[in-house]
PDB file of C-alpha atoms in Angstrom:
ATOM      1  CA  MET A   1     155.167  49.688  55.139  1.00 62.00           C
ATOM      2  CA  SER A   2     152.321  48.071  57.165  1.00 83.00           C
ATOM      3  CA  LEU A   3     153.020  45.040  59.210  1.00 93.00           C
ATOM      4  CA  LEU A   4     149.758  43.232  58.262  1.00 94.00           C
ATOM      5  CA  HIS A   5     146.989  44.257  55.864  1.00 95.00           C
ATOM      6  CA  LEU A   6     143.610  42.642  55.253  1.00 96.00           C
ATOM      7  CA  GLU A   7     141.577  43.726  52.384  1.00 96.00           C
ATOM      8  CA  GLY A   8     138.032  42.450  51.560  1.00 96.00           C
ATOM      9  CA  VAL A   9     138.707  39.285  53.513  1.00 97.00           C
ATOM     10  CA  THR A  10     135.891  36.699  53.688  1.00 97.00           C
ATOM     11  CA  ARG A  11     135.803  33.157  55.109  1.00 96.00           C
ATOM     12  CA  THR A  12     133.182  30.734  53.931  1.00 95.00           C
ATOM     13  CA  VAL A  13     133.017  27.001  54.934  1.00 92.00           C
ATOM     14  CA  GLU A  14     131.244  24.259  53.067  1.00 91.00           C
ATOM     15  CA  ARG A  15     128.576  22.254  54.934  1.00 88.00           C
ATOM     16  CA  PRO A  16     127.216  18.848  53.946  1.00 89.00           C
ATOM     17  CA  ASP A  17     123.627  18.984  52.792  1.00 86.00           C
ATOM     18  CA  GLU A  18     123.445  22.667  53.740  1.00 89.00           C
ATOM     19  CA  GLU A  19     124.294  26.069  52.059  1.00 91.00           C
ATOM     20  CA  PRO A  20     127.870  27.251  52.633  1.00 91.00           C
ATOM     21  CA  LEU A  21     128.270  29.305  55.778  1.00 93.00           C
ATOM     22  CA  THR A  22     130.045  32.660  55.482  1.00 94.00           C
ATOM     23  CA  ILE A  23     131.688  33.468  58.724  1.00 95.00           C
ATOM     24  CA  LEU A  24     133.571  36.727  57.884  1.00 96.00           C
ATOM     25  CA  HIS A  25     132.276  39.399  55.472  1.00 96.00           C
ATOM     26  CA  GLY A  26     134.626  41.863  53.736  1.00 95.00           C
ATOM     27  CA  ILE A  27     137.158  42.466  56.565  1.00 96.00           C
ATOM     28  CA  ASP A  28     139.451  45.423  56.039  1.00 96.00           C
ATOM     29  CA  LEU A  29     142.141  46.004  58.657  1.00 96.00           C
ATOM     30  CA  GLU A  30     145.603  47.394  58.739  1.00 95.00           C
ATOM     31  CA  VAL A  31     148.050  46.620  61.588  1.00 95.00           C
ATOM     32  CA  ASP A  32     151.275  48.749  61.995  1.00 94.00           C
ATOM     33  CA  SER A  33     154.142  48.236  64.381  1.00 92.00           C
ATOM     34  CA  GLY A  34     153.313  49.528  67.871  1.00 92.00           C
ATOM     35  CA  ASP A  35     149.550  49.371  67.246  1.00 95.00           C
ATOM     36  CA  ARG A  36     147.232  48.494  70.215  1.00 95.00           C
ATOM     37  CA  ILE A  37     144.021  47.041  68.673  1.00 95.00           C
ATOM     38  CA  SER A  38     141.072  45.455  70.369  1.00 94.00           C
ATOM     39  CA  VAL A  39     138.419  43.370  68.755  1.00 95.00           C
ATOM     40  CA  VAL A  40     135.321  42.760  70.773  1.00 92.00           C
ATOM     41  CA  GLY A  41     132.609  40.306  69.812  1.00 87.00           C
ATOM     42  CA  ARG A  42     130.097  37.901  71.169  1.00 86.00           C
ATOM     43  CA  SER A  43     130.427  34.104  70.980  1.00 84.00           C
ATOM     44  CA  GLY A  44     129.728  33.095  67.377  1.00 86.00           C
ATOM     45  CA  SER A  45     130.730  36.479  65.914  1.00 91.00           C
ATOM     46  CA  GLY A  46     133.717  35.067  64.110  1.00 92.00           C
ATOM     47  CA  LYS A  47     136.521  36.053  66.439  1.00 91.00           C
ATOM     48  CA  SER A  48     138.356  32.788  66.431  1.00 89.00           C
ATOM     49  CA  THR A  49     138.190  32.626  62.552  1.00 93.00           C
ATOM     50  CA  LEU A  50     139.501  36.185  62.385  1.00 95.00           C
ATOM     51  CA  LEU A  51     142.383  35.287  64.838  1.00 93.00           C
ATOM     52  CA  ASN A  52     143.251  32.324  62.644  1.00 93.00           C
ATOM     53  CA  ILE A  53     143.413  34.483  59.584  1.00 95.00           C
ATOM     54  CA  LEU A  54     145.515  37.190  61.232  1.00 95.00           C
ATOM     55  CA  GLY A  55     147.856  34.520  62.522  1.00 93.00           C
ATOM     56  CA  LEU A  56     148.303  32.947  59.021  1.00 93.00           C
ATOM     57  CA  LEU A  57     146.831  29.705  60.476  1.00 92.00           C
ATOM     58  CA  ASP A  58     144.006  29.855  57.900  1.00 92.00           C
ATOM     59  CA  ALA A  59     143.465  31.370  54.492  1.00 91.00           C
ATOM     60  CA  PRO A  60     140.578  33.549  53.451  1.00 94.00           C
ATOM     61  CA  SER A  61     138.086  32.395  50.861  1.00 95.00           C
ATOM     62  CA  THR A  62     138.371  35.695  49.152  1.00 96.00           C
ATOM     63  CA  GLY A  63     140.242  38.948  49.679  1.00 96.00           C
ATOM     64  CA  ARG A  64     143.903  39.707  50.288  1.00 95.00           C
ATOM     65  CA  ILE A  65     146.282  39.383  53.127  1.00 95.00           C
ATOM     66  CA  ALA A  66     149.692  41.002  53.072  1.00 94.00           C
ATOM     67  CA  ILE A  67     152.478  40.889  55.569  1.00 92.00           C
ATOM     68  CA  HIS A  68     155.265  43.414  55.119  1.00 89.00           C
ATOM     69  CA  ASP A  69     153.509  44.259  51.878  1.00 89.00           C
ATOM     70  CA  ARG A  70     153.939  40.698  50.521  1.00 90.00           C
ATOM     71  CA  ASP A  71     150.756  38.991  49.453  1.00 92.00           C
ATOM     72  CA  VAL A  72     150.541  35.827  51.520  1.00 92.00           C
ATOM     73  CA  ARG A  73     149.029  33.981  48.529  1.00 89.00           C
ATOM     74  CA  THR A  74     152.381  34.251  46.750  1.00 91.00           C
ATOM     75  CA  LEU A  75     154.269  32.513  49.607  1.00 90.00           C
ATOM     76  CA  SER A  76     154.869  28.783  49.972  1.00 90.00           C
ATOM     77  CA  SER A  77     153.427  26.918  52.880  1.00 89.00           C
ATOM     78  CA  ALA A  78     156.863  26.592  54.368  1.00 89.00           C
ATOM     79  CA  HIS A  79     157.542  30.210  53.998  1.00 89.00           C
ATOM     80  CA  ARG A  80     154.248  31.131  55.782  1.00 90.00           C
ATOM     81  CA  ASP A  81     155.167  28.704  58.567  1.00 89.00           C
ATOM     82  CA  ARG A  82     158.535  30.401  59.015  1.00 87.00           C
ATOM     83  CA  LEU A  83     156.868  33.864  59.000  1.00 88.00           C
ATOM     84  CA  ARG A  84     154.367  32.724  61.601  1.00 89.00           C
ATOM     85  CA  GLY A  85     157.085  31.274  63.789  1.00 86.00           C
ATOM     86  CA  SER A  86     159.347  34.427  63.609  1.00 87.00           C
ATOM     87  CA  GLU A  87     156.809  37.250  63.341  1.00 90.00           C
ATOM     88  CA  ILE A  88     153.766  36.296  65.219  1.00 93.00           C
ATOM     89  CA  GLY A  89     153.252  35.386  68.851  1.00 92.00           C
ATOM     90  CA  PHE A  90     149.959  33.872  70.147  1.00 92.00           C
ATOM     91  CA  ILE A  91     148.658  34.165  73.644  1.00 90.00           C
ATOM     92  CA  PHE A  92     145.534  32.022  74.371  1.00 85.00           C
ATOM     93  CA  GLN A  93     142.999  31.878  77.213  1.00 80.00           C
ATOM     94  CA  GLN A  94     144.035  28.248  77.699  1.00 84.00           C
ATOM     95  CA  PHE A  95     147.711  28.243  78.493  1.00 86.00           C
ATOM     96  CA  ASN A  96     148.540  25.122  76.316  1.00 89.00           C
ATOM     97  CA  LEU A  97     151.695  24.374  78.274  1.00 93.00           C
ATOM     98  CA  LEU A  98     153.408  21.017  77.865  1.00 94.00           C
ATOM     99  CA  PRO A  99     152.475  19.308  81.124  1.00 93.00           C
ATOM    100  CA  GLY A 100     155.580  17.229  81.686  1.00 91.00           C
ATOM    101  CA  ARG A 101     157.997  20.020  80.907  1.00 96.00           C
ATOM    102  CA  THR A 102     159.335  22.757  83.291  1.00 97.00           C
ATOM    103  CA  ALA A 103     158.636  26.403  82.781  1.00 97.00           C
ATOM    104  CA  LEU A 104     162.066  26.798  81.251  1.00 97.00           C
ATOM    105  CA  GLU A 105     161.610  23.898  78.891  1.00 97.00           C
ATOM    106  CA  ASN A 106     158.157  25.202  77.838  1.00 96.00           C
ATOM    107  CA  VAL A 107     159.643  28.637  77.005  1.00 96.00           C
ATOM    108  CA  MET A 108     162.598  27.120  75.163  1.00 95.00           C
ATOM    109  CA  THR A 109     160.277  25.087  72.866  1.00 93.00           C
ATOM    110  CA  PRO A 110     159.789  27.765  70.106  1.00 90.00           C
ATOM    111  CA  LEU A 111     163.533  28.322  69.975  1.00 92.00           C
ATOM    112  CA  LEU A 112     164.093  24.765  68.841  1.00 88.00           C
ATOM    113  CA  TYR A 113     162.879  26.024  65.447  1.00 83.00           C
ATOM    114  CA  ALA A 114     165.125  29.102  65.452  1.00 83.00           C
ATOM    115  CA  HIS A 115     168.499  29.397  63.552  1.00 84.00           C
ATOM    116  CA  GLY A 116     171.986  30.558  64.406  1.00 87.00           C
ATOM    117  CA  ALA A 117     172.641  32.185  67.767  1.00 87.00           C
ATOM    118  CA  SER A 118     168.972  32.007  68.868  1.00 87.00           C
ATOM    119  CA  PHE A 119     169.075  28.287  68.631  1.00 88.00           C
ATOM    120  CA  TRP A 120     172.410  27.785  70.354  1.00 91.00           C
ATOM    121  CA  ARG A 121     171.553  30.319  73.061  1.00 92.00           C
ATOM    122  CA  ARG A 122     168.004  29.135  73.525  1.00 92.00           C
ATOM    123  CA  GLU A 123     168.398  28.281  77.267  1.00 94.00           C
ATOM    124  CA  SER A 124     169.843  31.693  78.182  1.00 95.00           C
ATOM    125  CA  ILE A 125     167.220  33.440  76.124  1.00 94.00           C
ATOM    126  CA  ALA A 126     164.414  31.494  77.728  1.00 95.00           C
ATOM    127  CA  ARG A 127     165.850  32.212  81.123  1.00 95.00           C
ATOM    128  CA  ALA A 128     165.996  35.980  80.524  1.00 93.00           C
ATOM    129  CA  MET A 129     162.393  35.966  79.201  1.00 91.00           C
ATOM    130  CA  LEU A 130     161.169  34.187  82.306  1.00 93.00           C
ATOM    131  CA  GLU A 131     163.028  36.598  84.475  1.00 92.00           C
ATOM    132  CA  ARG A 132     161.347  39.394  82.605  1.00 87.00           C
ATOM    133  CA  VAL A 133     157.822  38.122  83.435  1.00 87.00           C
ATOM    134  CA  GLY A 134     158.831  37.639  87.103  1.00 88.00           C
ATOM    135  CA  LEU A 135     159.323  33.857  87.086  1.00 92.00           C
ATOM    136  CA  GLY A 136     163.083  33.576  87.464  1.00 93.00           C
ATOM    137  CA  HIS A 137     162.560  31.643  90.623  1.00 95.00           C
ATOM    138  CA  ARG A 138     160.192  29.116  88.958  1.00 95.00           C
ATOM    139  CA  LEU A 139     162.339  27.821  86.074  1.00 97.00           C
ATOM    140  CA  ASP A 140     162.174  24.234  87.145  1.00 96.00           C
ATOM    141  CA  SER A 141     158.530  24.167  88.066  1.00 97.00           C
ATOM    142  CA  LYS A 142     156.170  22.134  85.982  1.00 96.00           C
ATOM    143  CA  PRO A 143     152.561  23.479  85.138  1.00 95.00           C
ATOM    144  CA  ASP A 144     150.906  21.517  87.864  1.00 94.00           C
ATOM    145  CA  ARG A 145     153.026  23.315  90.390  1.00 95.00           C
ATOM    146  CA  LEU A 146     152.149  26.759  89.048  1.00 94.00           C
ATOM    147  CA  SER A 147     149.145  29.048  89.776  1.00 92.00           C
ATOM    148  CA  GLY A 148     146.944  30.154  86.953  1.00 89.00           C
ATOM    149  CA  GLY A 149     148.598  33.570  86.734  1.00 88.00           C
ATOM    150  CA  GLU A 150     152.006  31.899  86.660  1.00 92.00           C
ATOM    151  CA  GLN A 151     151.058  29.520  83.980  1.00 93.00           C
ATOM    152  CA  GLN A 152     149.681  32.376  81.866  1.00 89.00           C
ATOM    153  CA  ARG A 153     153.161  34.252  82.444  1.00 90.00           C
ATOM    154  CA  VAL A 154     154.944  31.114  81.194  1.00 94.00           C
ATOM    155  CA  ALA A 155     152.655  31.099  78.156  1.00 92.00           C
ATOM    156  CA  ILE A 156     153.367  34.873  77.536  1.00 90.00           C
ATOM    157  CA  ALA A 157     157.110  34.309  77.881  1.00 91.00           C
ATOM    158  CA  ARG A 158     156.793  31.381  75.412  1.00 93.00           C
ATOM    159  CA  SER A 159     154.945  33.464  72.914  1.00 90.00           C
ATOM    160  CA  LEU A 160     157.409  36.347  73.044  1.00 88.00           C
ATOM    161  CA  VAL A 161     160.691  34.576  73.234  1.00 90.00           C
ATOM    162  CA  ARG A 162     161.371  34.841  69.578  1.00 89.00           C
ATOM    163  CA  GLY A 163     160.676  38.600  69.525  1.00 88.00           C
ATOM    164  CA  PRO A 164     157.537  38.603  67.342  1.00 91.00           C
ATOM    165  CA  ARG A 165     156.524  41.733  65.559  1.00 93.00           C
ATOM    166  CA  LEU A 166     152.754  40.863  65.986  1.00 94.00           C
ATOM    167  CA  ILE A 167     151.245  39.630  69.178  1.00 94.00           C
ATOM    168  CA  LEU A 168     147.781  38.036  68.916  1.00 95.00           C
ATOM    169  CA  ALA A 169     146.028  37.672  72.284  1.00 92.00           C
ATOM    170  CA  ASP A 170     142.863  35.603  72.326  1.00 91.00           C
ATOM    171  CA  GLU A 171     140.963  36.132  75.619  1.00 87.00           C
ATOM    172  CA  PRO A 172     144.321  36.295  77.449  1.00 85.00           C
ATOM    173  CA  THR A 173     142.756  36.868  80.863  1.00 83.00           C
ATOM    174  CA  GLY A 174     139.649  34.695  80.416  1.00 81.00           C
ATOM    175  CA  ALA A 175     140.888  32.009  82.845  1.00 79.00           C
ATOM    176  CA  LEU A 176     142.263  34.458  85.474  1.00 80.00           C
ATOM    177  CA  ASP A 177     140.735  36.421  88.327  1.00 82.00           C
ATOM    178  CA  LEU A 178     140.348  40.233  87.829  1.00 83.00           C
ATOM    179  CA  GLU A 179     143.424  41.318  89.709  1.00 83.00           C
ATOM    180  CA  THR A 180     145.700  38.744  88.053  1.00 81.00           C
ATOM    181  CA  GLY A 181     144.178  39.481  84.684  1.00 82.00           C
ATOM    182  CA  GLU A 182     144.981  43.253  85.047  1.00 85.00           C
ATOM    183  CA  ALA A 183     148.600  42.416  85.965  1.00 84.00           C
ATOM    184  CA  VAL A 184     148.948  40.076  83.026  1.00 83.00           C
ATOM    185  CA  MET A 185     147.581  42.620  80.558  1.00 88.00           C
ATOM    186  CA  SER A 186     149.949  45.243  82.024  1.00 88.00           C
ATOM    187  CA  MET A 187     152.838  42.876  81.443  1.00 84.00           C
ATOM    188  CA  ILE A 188     151.842  42.098  77.891  1.00 88.00           C
ATOM    189  CA  ASP A 189     151.479  45.882  77.099  1.00 89.00           C
ATOM    190  CA  GLU A 190     154.865  46.427  78.643  1.00 87.00           C
ATOM    191  CA  VAL A 191     156.683  43.857  76.749  1.00 83.00           C
ATOM    192  CA  ALA A 192     155.015  44.882  73.525  1.00 88.00           C
ATOM    193  CA  THR A 193     155.954  48.479  74.079  1.00 88.00           C
ATOM    194  CA  ASP A 194     159.631  47.636  74.803  1.00 85.00           C
ATOM    195  CA  THR A 195     159.823  45.655  71.598  1.00 83.00           C
ATOM    196  CA  GLY A 196     157.736  47.864  69.382  1.00 88.00           C
ATOM    197  CA  ALA A 197     155.477  44.937  68.592  1.00 92.00           C
ATOM    198  CA  ALA A 198     151.790  45.397  67.514  1.00 95.00           C
ATOM    199  CA  LEU A 199     149.303  43.855  69.968  1.00 95.00           C
ATOM    200  CA  VAL A 200     145.850  42.743  68.756  1.00 95.00           C
ATOM    201  CA  THR A 201     143.612  41.591  71.583  1.00 94.00           C
ATOM    202  CA  ILE A 202     140.484  39.597  70.797  1.00 91.00           C
ATOM    203  CA  THR A 203     138.132  39.589  73.819  1.00 88.00           C
ATOM    204  CA  HIS A 204     134.540  39.883  75.003  1.00 83.00           C
ATOM    205  CA  ASP A 205     135.698  41.970  78.078  1.00 83.00           C
ATOM    206  CA  PRO A 206     135.166  45.794  77.606  1.00 84.00           C
ATOM    207  CA  ALA A 207     137.700  46.552  80.342  1.00 85.00           C
ATOM    208  CA  ILE A 208     140.402  44.674  78.458  1.00 88.00           C
ATOM    209  CA  ALA A 209     139.458  46.152  75.190  1.00 90.00           C
ATOM    210  CA  ALA A 210     139.597  49.762  76.738  1.00 91.00           C
ATOM    211  CA  ARG A 211     143.352  49.314  77.102  1.00 91.00           C
ATOM    212  CA  ALA A 212     143.807  49.463  73.284  1.00 94.00           C
ATOM    213  CA  THR A 213     144.110  52.765  71.277  1.00 93.00           C
ATOM    214  CA  ARG A 214     142.016  51.395  68.280  1.00 94.00           C
ATOM    215  CA  HIS A 215     138.845  49.656  69.000  1.00 94.00           C
ATOM    216  CA  TYR A 216     136.679  47.433  66.732  1.00 95.00           C
ATOM    217  CA  ARG A 217     133.622  45.264  67.128  1.00 94.00           C
ATOM    218  CA  LEU A 218     132.972  42.058  65.264  1.00 94.00           C
ATOM    219  CA  ILE A 219     129.251  41.591  64.742  1.00 94.00           C
ATOM    220  CA  ALA A 220     127.930  38.585  62.723  1.00 93.00           C
ATOM    221  CA  GLY A 221     131.222  38.419  60.861  1.00 95.00           C
ATOM    222  CA  ARG A 222     131.492  42.152  59.938  1.00 95.00           C
ATOM    223  CA  LEU A 223     134.054  44.397  61.488  1.00 95.00           C
ATOM    224  CA  PHE A 224     132.990  47.797  62.702  1.00 94.00           C
ATOM    225  CA  GLU A 225     135.107  50.604  64.026  1.00 89.00           C
ATOM    226  CA  GLY A 226     134.473  52.036  67.441  1.00 81.00           C
ATOM    227  CA  ALA A 227     134.169  50.640  70.955  1.00 56.00           C
ATOM    228  CA  GLU A 228     130.691  51.930  71.714  1.00 53.00           C
ATOM    229  CA  MET A 229     128.794  50.308  68.832  1.00 43.00           C
ATOM    230  CA  THR A 230     125.903  47.980  69.688  1.00 45.00           C
ATOM    231  CA  ASP A 231     124.277  45.230  67.662  1.00 42.00           C
ATOM    232  CA  ASP A 232     121.838  47.818  66.426  1.00 41.00           C
ATOM    233  CA  ALA A 233     124.582  49.280  64.365  1.00 39.00           C
ATOM    234  CA  ALA A 234     124.473  46.298  62.184  1.00 38.00           C
ATOM    235  CA  GLU A 235     121.266  47.677  60.686  1.00 38.00           C
ATOM    236  CA  THR A 236     123.299  50.546  59.007  1.00 36.00           C
ATOM    237  CA  PRO A 237     126.893  49.292  58.989  1.00 42.00           C
ATOM    238  CA  THR A 238     129.980  51.292  58.198  1.00 38.00           C
ATOM    239  CA  VAL A 239     132.713  48.696  57.730  1.00 43.00           C
ATOM    240  CA  ALA A 240     135.918  49.700  59.444  1.00 44.00           C
ATOM    241  CA  VAL A 241     138.595  51.133  57.271  1.00 38.00           C
ATOM    242  CA  ALA A 242     141.900  51.390  59.061  1.00 37.00           C
ATOM    243  CA  PRO A 243     143.539  54.874  59.218  1.00 34.00           C
TER     244      PRO A 243
END
């Protein structure tokens, strides 16, 4: 059973007084537990739109998305929200931390929507996750007292605290220096490996993309398999079909 499956997915937006704009064209992609996938694309290639669809934040105009072999179109909005909260973790270039809250309070936030033991044990779970990312000594620090690398580690802890099966990383090292970025990616890889989660990294950085085991390029809204493709490949495209 695949974790997430996209088949023939397109995304078109209406524009006032202009023709509709198609951002994604016929995307096919299968994501299984433990996968390490990179998607590289230039600005304007459709990376953010693809991320929103993978994360169930947006719906395709045509095509099919299935999570655990269930067609997302058959799920209620509330069910999709619950799936997103429990199954998918987001790591963004901008850390999006709550400025007036401590590191511990930031990481606890997703657990406010959990149920049962995860809700009642939210503080101890958040503490353990911050320890795991090396910030056990910074529990009471607010974002303005943390370095960029520390803020990103808090954001990572927050995204992983509910044990998601799919981690979506959108330019996760874009706001970090090279050394810190490498350390952060190693940490994300380690946590994903320990939990068996799939990791999809959307980036413009070939070095970050090279860490994956399956590589794709997004060119003008079309997904191509292979890390070495150039824009010239768009002349004779072979749309990626997941193994």
